[in-house]
Structures are given as C-alpha cells and as structure tokens.
Coordinates of C-alpha atoms in Angstrom, one line a residue:
M1 CA -12.9 -0.8 10.8
T2 CA -10.4 -3.1 9.1
S3 CA -6.8 -2.2 10.0
T4 CA -4.0 -1.8 7.5
V5 CA -2.4 -5.0 8.8
D6 CA -5.6 -7.0 8.3
T7 CA -6.1 -5.6 4.8
A8 CA -2.4 -6.4 3.9
D9 CA -2.8 -9.9 5.1
R10 CA -6.1 -10.4 3.3
V11 CA -4.9 -9.1 -0.1
T12 CA -1.5 -10.8 -0.1
G13 CA -3.2 -13.9 1.4
L14 CA -5.5 -14.2 -1.6
A15 CA -2.5 -14.7 -3.8
R16 CA -0.7 -16.9 -1.2
G17 CA -3.7 -19.3 -1.1
M18 CA -3.1 -20.1 -4.8
R19 CA 0.4 -21.5 -4.4
E20 CA -0.4 -25.2 -5.0
L21 CA -2.7 -24.5 -7.9
V22 CA -0.3 -22.2 -9.7
A23 CA 2.6 -24.7 -9.3
A24 CA 0.4 -27.5 -10.7
E25 CA -0.8 -25.4 -13.6
A26 CA 2.4 -23.6 -14.6
A27 CA 3.5 -26.0 -17.3
E28 CA 0.1 -26.1 -18.9
S29 CA 0.0 -22.3 -18.9
E30 CA 3.3 -22.3 -20.8
R31 CA 2.0 -24.9 -23.2
T32 CA -1.2 -23.0 -24.1
R33 CA 0.6 -19.6 -23.9
T34 CA -2.0 -18.1 -21.6
L35 CA -3.1 -18.7 -18.0
T36 CA -5.2 -21.8 -17.6
P37 CA -8.9 -21.4 -16.9
A38 CA -8.4 -23.0 -13.5
I39 CA -6.0 -20.2 -12.4
V40 CA -8.2 -17.5 -13.8
D41 CA -11.3 -18.9 -12.1
A42 CA -9.4 -19.2 -8.8
M43 CA -8.4 -15.5 -9.1
W44 CA -12.1 -14.6 -9.4
Q45 CA -13.3 -17.0 -6.7
S46 CA -10.7 -15.7 -4.2
G47 CA -11.4 -12.1 -5.0
L48 CA -7.8 -11.5 -6.2
M49 CA -8.7 -10.4 -9.7
S50 CA -10.7 -7.4 -8.5
A51 CA -8.9 -6.7 -5.2
F52 CA -7.0 -3.6 -6.5
N53 CA -10.1 -1.9 -7.8
P54 CA -11.9 1.0 -6.2
V55 CA -14.6 -0.2 -3.8
A56 CA -17.3 0.7 -6.3
A57 CA -15.8 -1.9 -8.7
G58 CA -15.5 -4.7 -6.1
G59 CA -12.0 -3.9 -4.7
V60 CA -10.6 -3.0 -1.4
E61 CA -8.3 -0.2 -2.5
P62 CA -5.0 -1.5 -1.0
S63 CA -2.0 0.7 -0.2
F64 CA 1.1 0.6 -2.3
A65 CA 2.9 -1.6 0.3
E66 CA 0.0 -4.1 0.1
M67 CA 0.1 -4.1 -3.7
I68 CA 3.9 -4.5 -3.8
E69 CA 3.8 -7.5 -1.4
T70 CA 1.0 -9.1 -3.3
W71 CA 2.8 -8.8 -6.6
I72 CA 6.1 -10.2 -5.1
E73 CA 4.1 -13.2 -3.8
M74 CA 2.5 -13.8 -7.2
A75 CA 5.8 -13.6 -9.1
W76 CA 7.5 -15.8 -6.5
Q77 CA 5.0 -18.5 -7.4
D78 CA 5.5 -18.2 -11.1
G79 CA 6.7 -15.5 -13.5
S80 CA 3.7 -15.7 -15.8
F81 CA 1.2 -15.6 -12.9
G82 CA 3.1 -12.6 -11.5
W83 CA 3.0 -10.8 -14.8
I84 CA -0.7 -11.3 -15.1
G85 CA -0.9 -9.6 -11.6
I86 CA 0.9 -6.5 -13.0
A87 CA -1.1 -6.5 -16.2
N88 CA -4.8 -7.4 -15.4
L89 CA -5.0 -5.9 -11.9
P90 CA -3.6 -2.4 -12.7
S91 CA -5.6 -2.3 -16.0
S92 CA -8.9 -2.9 -14.3
F93 CA -7.9 -0.5 -11.5
A94 CA -7.3 2.2 -14.0
A95 CA -10.4 1.7 -16.0
A96 CA -12.6 1.5 -12.9
T97 CA -11.0 4.6 -11.4
Y98 CA -10.8 6.9 -14.5
L99 CA -13.6 6.0 -16.8
P100 CA -16.5 8.4 -17.0
D101 CA -19.7 7.3 -15.2
E102 CA -21.5 6.1 -18.3
G103 CA -18.5 4.0 -19.4
F104 CA -18.1 2.6 -15.8
A105 CA -21.7 1.6 -15.8
E106 CA -21.4 -0.1 -19.2
V107 CA -18.2 -2.0 -18.4
F108 CA -18.3 -2.7 -14.7
T109 CA -21.8 -2.2 -13.2
A110 CA -23.5 -4.1 -16.1
N111 CA -21.1 -7.0 -15.6
D112 CA -21.4 -7.1 -11.8
N113 CA -17.8 -5.9 -11.6
R114 CA -16.6 -9.2 -13.1
V115 CA -14.3 -7.6 -15.6
T116 CA -10.9 -8.7 -16.7
L117 CA -9.0 -6.1 -18.7
G118 CA -5.6 -6.4 -20.4
G119 CA -3.8 -4.9 -23.3
Q120 CA -1.3 -2.3 -24.4
F121 CA -1.7 1.3 -23.2
F122 CA 1.0 2.8 -25.4
P123 CA -0.8 4.9 -28.1
N124 CA -0.1 2.8 -31.1
G125 CA -3.6 3.5 -32.5
Q126 CA -5.4 6.5 -33.9
G127 CA -8.9 7.5 -33.0
Q128 CA -10.6 9.7 -35.6
A129 CA -13.0 12.0 -33.6
V130 CA -16.6 11.5 -34.6
D131 CA -19.9 12.5 -33.0
G132 CA -19.9 11.0 -29.5
G133 CA -16.6 9.2 -29.7
Y134 CA -13.8 7.9 -32.0
R135 CA -13.3 5.5 -34.9
L136 CA -10.3 3.5 -33.6
S137 CA -7.7 1.8 -35.8
G138 CA -4.3 0.5 -35.0
S139 CA -2.1 -2.5 -34.1
W140 CA -0.7 -3.2 -30.7
S141 CA 1.9 -5.7 -29.5
F142 CA 2.5 -7.5 -26.2
G143 CA -1.1 -7.1 -25.0
S144 CA -0.4 -8.8 -21.6
G145 CA -3.4 -10.6 -20.1
T146 CA -5.5 -10.5 -23.2
G147 CA -5.7 -14.3 -23.5
H148 CA -8.5 -14.3 -20.9
A149 CA -9.7 -10.7 -20.9
E150 CA -13.3 -9.7 -21.7
Y151 CA -12.2 -6.2 -22.4
V152 CA -9.0 -5.0 -24.2
A153 CA -7.2 -1.7 -23.5
A154 CA -5.9 0.1 -26.5
G155 CA -3.8 3.3 -26.3
F156 CA -4.5 5.8 -29.1
L157 CA -3.9 9.3 -30.3
P158 CA -7.1 11.3 -30.9
M159 CA -7.3 12.9 -34.4
D160 CA -9.3 15.9 -35.3
D161 CA -9.9 16.1 -39.1
G162 CA -6.7 14.1 -39.6
E163 CA -4.6 16.2 -37.2
V164 CA -3.1 15.0 -33.9
R165 CA -4.8 16.6 -30.9
W166 CA -2.3 18.2 -28.4
A167 CA -2.7 18.1 -24.6
S168 CA -0.1 20.9 -24.2
E169 CA 2.8 22.3 -26.1
G170 CA 4.9 19.4 -27.4
V171 CA 2.7 16.8 -25.7
P172 CA 0.1 14.9 -27.7
D173 CA -3.2 13.9 -26.2
M174 CA -2.9 10.2 -25.3
Q175 CA -6.0 8.3 -24.5
V176 CA -6.9 4.7 -23.6
A177 CA -9.9 3.0 -25.2
V178 CA -11.7 0.1 -23.4
V179 CA -12.9 -2.2 -26.1
P180 CA -15.1 -5.4 -25.9
R181 CA -13.1 -8.5 -26.8
D182 CA -15.3 -9.4 -29.8
Q183 CA -14.4 -6.1 -31.5
I184 CA -10.7 -6.9 -31.5
S185 CA -8.7 -9.0 -34.0
F186 CA -6.1 -11.2 -32.3
N187 CA -2.9 -12.2 -34.1
D188 CA -0.8 -15.3 -33.2
G189 CA 2.3 -13.5 -32.1
W190 CA 3.1 -14.8 -28.6
H191 CA 6.0 -17.3 -29.3
V192 CA 8.7 -16.1 -26.9
Q193 CA 11.5 -17.2 -24.6
G194 CA 9.9 -16.5 -21.3
L195 CA 6.6 -15.4 -19.7
K196 CA 5.0 -17.9 -22.1
G197 CA 1.9 -18.2 -20.0
T198 CA 0.8 -14.6 -20.0
G199 CA -1.4 -14.5 -23.2
S200 CA 0.4 -11.3 -24.3
Y201 CA -1.1 -11.4 -27.8
D202 CA -0.6 -9.0 -30.6
Y203 CA -3.9 -7.5 -31.7
S204 CA -5.5 -4.9 -34.0
A205 CA -8.6 -2.9 -34.6
E206 CA -10.0 -1.5 -37.8
D207 CA -12.4 1.4 -37.7
V208 CA -14.0 0.3 -34.5
Y209 CA -16.4 2.8 -32.9
V210 CA -15.5 3.6 -29.3
P211 CA -17.8 6.0 -27.4
E212 CA -16.0 8.7 -25.5
C213 CA -17.4 7.4 -22.2
R214 CA -15.2 4.3 -22.7
T215 CA -12.0 6.3 -22.9
F216 CA -9.8 8.0 -20.4
P217 CA -6.5 10.0 -20.5
L218 CA -3.4 7.9 -20.2
F219 CA -1.7 10.2 -17.7
T220 CA -4.7 11.3 -15.7
R221 CA -4.4 11.5 -11.9
E222 CA -8.0 12.7 -11.4
P223 CA -10.1 9.8 -10.1
R224 CA -13.8 9.6 -10.7
R225 CA -14.1 7.0 -8.0
G226 CA -12.0 5.5 -5.2
A227 CA -10.6 7.2 -2.1
S228 CA -7.1 5.7 -1.7
P229 CA -4.0 7.8 -2.5
A230 CA -3.2 5.4 -5.3
T231 CA -6.2 6.6 -7.3
R232 CA -4.6 10.1 -7.3
M233 CA -1.2 8.8 -8.4
G234 CA -2.2 7.6 -11.9
L235 CA -1.4 4.5 -13.9
M236 CA 2.3 5.2 -14.2
G237 CA 2.9 4.8 -10.5
A238 CA 1.0 1.5 -10.3
T239 CA 2.8 0.2 -13.4
A240 CA 6.2 1.1 -12.0
A241 CA 5.5 -0.5 -8.7
G242 CA 4.3 -3.6 -10.5
H243 CA 7.4 -4.0 -12.6
A244 CA 9.7 -3.6 -9.6
S245 CA 7.7 -6.1 -7.5
W246 CA 7.5 -8.6 -10.3
A247 CA 11.3 -8.7 -10.8
L248 CA 11.8 -8.9 -7.0
G249 CA 9.4 -11.8 -6.8
V250 CA 11.0 -13.9 -9.5
A251 CA 14.5 -13.2 -8.1
K252 CA 13.4 -14.3 -4.7
S253 CA 12.0 -17.6 -6.0
M254 CA 15.4 -18.3 -7.5
L255 CA 17.3 -17.3 -4.3
D256 CA 15.0 -19.4 -2.2
D257 CA 15.3 -22.4 -4.6
V258 CA 19.1 -22.2 -4.6
E259 CA 19.3 -22.0 -0.9
E260 CA 17.2 -25.1 -0.6
L261 CA 19.2 -26.9 -3.2
A262 CA 22.6 -26.0 -1.6
A263 CA 22.5 -28.7 1.0
T264 CA 22.2 -31.5 -1.5
K265 CA 24.0 -30.0 -4.5
F266 CA 27.4 -31.5 -5.3
R267 CA 29.5 -30.5 -8.3
M268 CA 31.4 -33.1 -10.3
S269 CA 35.0 -33.7 -8.9
D270 CA 34.1 -31.9 -5.7
M271 CA 32.8 -33.8 -2.6
A272 CA 31.9 -30.6 -0.7
S273 CA 28.2 -29.6 -0.9
L274 CA 27.4 -26.2 -2.3
A275 CA 26.2 -25.0 1.1
S276 CA 29.6 -25.7 2.7
R277 CA 31.6 -23.6 0.3
P278 CA 32.6 -20.2 1.6
T279 CA 32.3 -18.7 -1.9
F280 CA 28.7 -19.8 -2.1
Q281 CA 28.0 -18.5 1.4
K282 CA 29.5 -15.1 0.6
G283 CA 27.5 -14.9 -2.6
L284 CA 24.3 -15.9 -0.9
A285 CA 24.8 -13.3 1.8
H286 CA 25.5 -10.6 -0.8
H287 CA 22.6 -11.3 -3.1
V288 CA 20.0 -11.8 -0.3
A289 CA 21.2 -8.5 1.2
A290 CA 21.0 -6.8 -2.1
W291 CA 17.5 -8.1 -2.7
R292 CA 16.3 -7.0 0.7
A293 CA 17.8 -3.5 0.2
A294 CA 16.1 -3.2 -3.2
R295 CA 12.8 -4.2 -1.8
L296 CA 13.1 -1.6 1.0
L297 CA 14.0 1.1 -1.5
V298 CA 10.8 0.3 -3.5
L299 CA 8.6 0.3 -0.4
H300 CA 10.2 3.6 0.7
A301 CA 10.0 5.4 -2.7
F302 CA 6.4 4.5 -3.3
G303 CA 5.4 5.0 0.4
E304 CA 6.9 8.5 0.4
A305 CA 4.9 9.5 -2.7
E306 CA 1.8 7.9 -1.3
S307 CA 2.1 9.7 2.0
A308 CA 2.6 13.0 0.2
V309 CA -0.5 12.5 -1.9
A310 CA -2.5 11.4 1.2
A311 CA -1.5 14.6 2.9
G312 CA -3.0 16.6 0.0
Q313 CA 0.4 17.5 -1.6
G314 CA 0.9 17.2 -5.3
L315 CA 2.7 14.3 -6.9
T316 CA 5.8 16.3 -7.8
P317 CA 8.2 15.5 -10.7
T318 CA 10.8 14.5 -8.0
L319 CA 8.5 12.1 -6.3
R320 CA 7.6 10.5 -9.7
A321 CA 11.3 10.3 -10.6
D322 CA 12.1 8.7 -7.2
M323 CA 9.5 6.0 -7.9
R324 CA 10.6 5.2 -11.4
V325 CA 14.3 5.1 -10.4
A326 CA 13.5 2.7 -7.6
A327 CA 11.7 0.4 -10.1
V328 CA 14.7 0.5 -12.5
Y329 CA 17.2 -0.1 -9.7
A330 CA 15.2 -3.0 -8.2
T331 CA 14.9 -4.6 -11.6
G332 CA 18.6 -4.4 -12.1
V333 CA 19.3 -6.0 -8.7
A334 CA 16.8 -8.7 -9.3
R335 CA 18.4 -9.6 -12.6
Q336 CA 21.8 -9.8 -10.9
C337 CA 20.4 -12.1 -8.3
A338 CA 18.9 -14.3 -11.0
E339 CA 22.2 -14.5 -12.8
W340 CA 24.0 -15.6 -9.7
A341 CA 21.4 -18.1 -8.7
H342 CA 21.4 -19.6 -12.2
L343 CA 25.2 -19.9 -12.3
V344 CA 25.6 -21.5 -8.8
A345 CA 22.8 -24.0 -9.4
G346 CA 24.8 -25.5 -12.3
T347 CA 23.0 -28.1 -14.3
S348 CA 20.0 -28.1 -11.9
A349 CA 19.0 -24.8 -13.5
I350 CA 19.0 -25.9 -17.1
R351 CA 16.6 -28.8 -17.0
E352 CA 13.5 -27.8 -19.0
G353 CA 10.4 -27.4 -16.9
T354 CA 12.0 -26.8 -13.5
R355 CA 11.1 -23.7 -11.5
L356 CA 14.6 -22.4 -11.7
E357 CA 14.8 -22.8 -15.5
R358 CA 11.4 -21.2 -16.0
A359 CA 12.2 -18.3 -13.7
F360 CA 15.5 -17.6 -15.4
R361 CA 13.7 -17.4 -18.8
D362 CA 11.0 -15.2 -17.4
M363 CA 13.4 -12.8 -15.8
Y364 CA 15.3 -12.2 -19.0
T365 CA 12.0 -11.7 -20.9
G366 CA 10.3 -9.4 -18.4
T367 CA 13.3 -7.2 -17.8
Q368 CA 13.5 -6.3 -21.5
H369 CA 10.4 -4.0 -21.0
A370 CA 10.9 -0.4 -22.0
F371 CA 9.2 0.8 -18.8
I372 CA 12.2 0.0 -16.7
S373 CA 14.9 0.9 -19.3
E374 CA 18.0 3.1 -18.8
K375 CA 16.1 6.0 -20.5
V376 CA 13.8 6.1 -17.5
A377 CA 16.8 6.5 -15.1
I378 CA 18.3 9.2 -17.4
D379 CA 15.0 11.2 -17.4
A380 CA 14.8 10.9 -13.6
A381 CA 18.4 12.0 -13.1
Q382 CA 17.9 15.0 -15.3
I383 CA 15.0 16.1 -13.0
W384 CA 17.2 15.6 -9.9
L385 CA 19.9 17.7 -11.6
G386 CA 17.6 20.5 -12.7
V387 CA 18.4 19.9 -16.3
I388 CA 14.7 19.6 -17.0
D389 CA 11.7 20.6 -14.9
D390 CA 9.6 17.5 -15.7
Q391 CA 9.2 14.5 -18.0
F392 CA 5.5 13.9 -18.6
G393 CA 6.1 10.1 -19.2
L394 CA 7.4 9.5 -15.7

C-alpha cells in the first residue's frame, strides 16, 4: 500500500519536475495569453493534469495537504501555471466526482480520462428544462483554463417554463453544465494586467442542448465516485484551498527571490548591501514568519475539516467557515509579503519580464477574485457569532 508520504511526494513531485520547462515557457505563455502546448503536454505526460481526480478518472485522490503543497509549488514556479492548477485540476475533479454515470462515461471513459476542463462555475447562464436535459444560454467571464480545455464548465440556473427552479426556500437551484468545446463561442476578452498566461477567456452559449447527465449541482457534496474525504467536501472546499495555496505560492517566490537578491543588491548612494541592513533583516524575518503562519493555518483548517468528514461527521457550517476564513487570511498575508518584497527589491522588481515583476502583477490580479473577498470573511464571522445559522455559498 502507498503511504501518505509517498503519495504526497509523488503528487507534488509531478509539479516540481516541471520547474525548468515552466520557467522557459513563462514569457511565451504570457505572449499568447494561454499556457503553451509544451506545458500542457508535460502536465499530461507527468500525470499532473489528472492527479486530483478520483481513481476511476485516472487520479490518485490526494489529501488536502497534498493538494495544497502541489498548488503552492505550481504557483511558486509561475503565477499563471499555478492558476491553471487551481482551475483545471479542481474542475476535472468535480466533474469526475459528481457527474451521473452516463455523463461520466461520455466525458471521461470515452476519452480514456484525458479530459481538460475549465470555465466559470458561477450561474451566469440559464437552462430551459426540456425533455432529457436543458437548452443552455448565457455569457461567462474569466473562464480560467479554457484556452486548452476540451470541455468547458458553465454554471447555470435551471428554468421550468420560464421560472427559476428553487433548491430550498430562498436558495435557487444552481447547476454546472459540462459542454464540449466546439459548442461554445469564445470572445477575445483576456487582455489583463497579470495572470496573462491562463487562457481565462470570456465565452457564451446560445440555445445549446445539454443532457441532464452532463450536469451536476454546484454545491453538492454527494460523490458518485471516489473514496477520499475531499469528494465529500464539495467544490467550494477545493476552490478555497486552491486560492489560498496559489497566493502563498506566488508570495513565496517573491520572498525567495528577494532573499537571493539581497546579497548583491546595492541601492544608489548606499554602499551597504540589502542583506546587511537591519531594517531588511527585520522585514524578512517578519514576512517569512507571517507566510509560514498563514500556511500552517491553511493546512490546519482544511485538515480539521477533512478529518471530521473522514470520521463520518458532517461538514458543519463552522468547519466551512473556518476553511474560507483561512483562505481569505492567507491571501491577505500573501499580498502583504508581495508588497514588501516588491518594495525592497527596488528597480530589480520593475524590469518587464523578470520573475519578480511578473509575480507582482499576478498577485494583484489573482487576489481581486470574489472568492476570497471581505464578504466571505463577514459571512464566516456571522456564523461564528451565531448571527446566522449557515451561508450556503461557503
């Protein structure tokens, strides 16, 4: 039997083995505004692209700790590469875990599990219910990972005779459609400050038939396949862990680069190296310690929730709130580390095309995401305080 340590090393090692290639291809990914074919091919050849999937879909079902460390590694290499890790990998994980059997056979089995999935899960579309499925129409923005995806995820609201379908009182039914690429219209909208290499295209669908077997509920935590606790924690948990890990990975790359730079960095009119300055030493100690603490918080929050689910307990609102707050907090700490690293690096951080410059742009693009906004922290605090019993979006 493979031990947890062996699995962790294997999964994270798949990403670690791509360091040279990702570094060499980063500029080209930015130029073409999507990951280069060389990187995508290497993700498949190494097994990284399907590693998070259930075993039935070619994955190894890693623990949350293993996923977190893999995402940190990918984002440390390059922000766009890391973002693809938190876009494509959880997307295929969710589809492979929650699609009905007929849809799984059509999407995964029929393609020998070589399925790249990206897109936008927020329900910006409407699906008119028809016999056997839905007629899907809508427009979606920021479809991360769609530049090289064979299937596109599209969140939608089911409509019955023109009326919204409700999952419970005050909560609309929210579903995700898995649509073949050739049925989607892509719009040229990915001209951005950072994360340029993620192929996060805008896209739309117009009256596309989607069989019900290629849809699943956005907030489901009832797996159809897979045995790991993660499959019983839903897409929101994996997405939160991904955002936290991505920010930590990009921040670590900047802290590491500044630490390496410090020995040879001299500012104009000052003959002392950056590394010899007490103010820099204090700042480095503070931000590295803050980064380590944030990483441990993320591992703890997601590990506690995972352990509870593994023991047969429910994923309570408090556990979900804890995970989401950890992701928001870690993102904030990572942003502060990036600000400090950019400032102390001086002009070394502003030269276009350098790793520091690219990471800084990526950080301030990725941390704009609504998934780790202050609204999430407020919702979580209200659960802790007993102001509300639950928030279905957590």
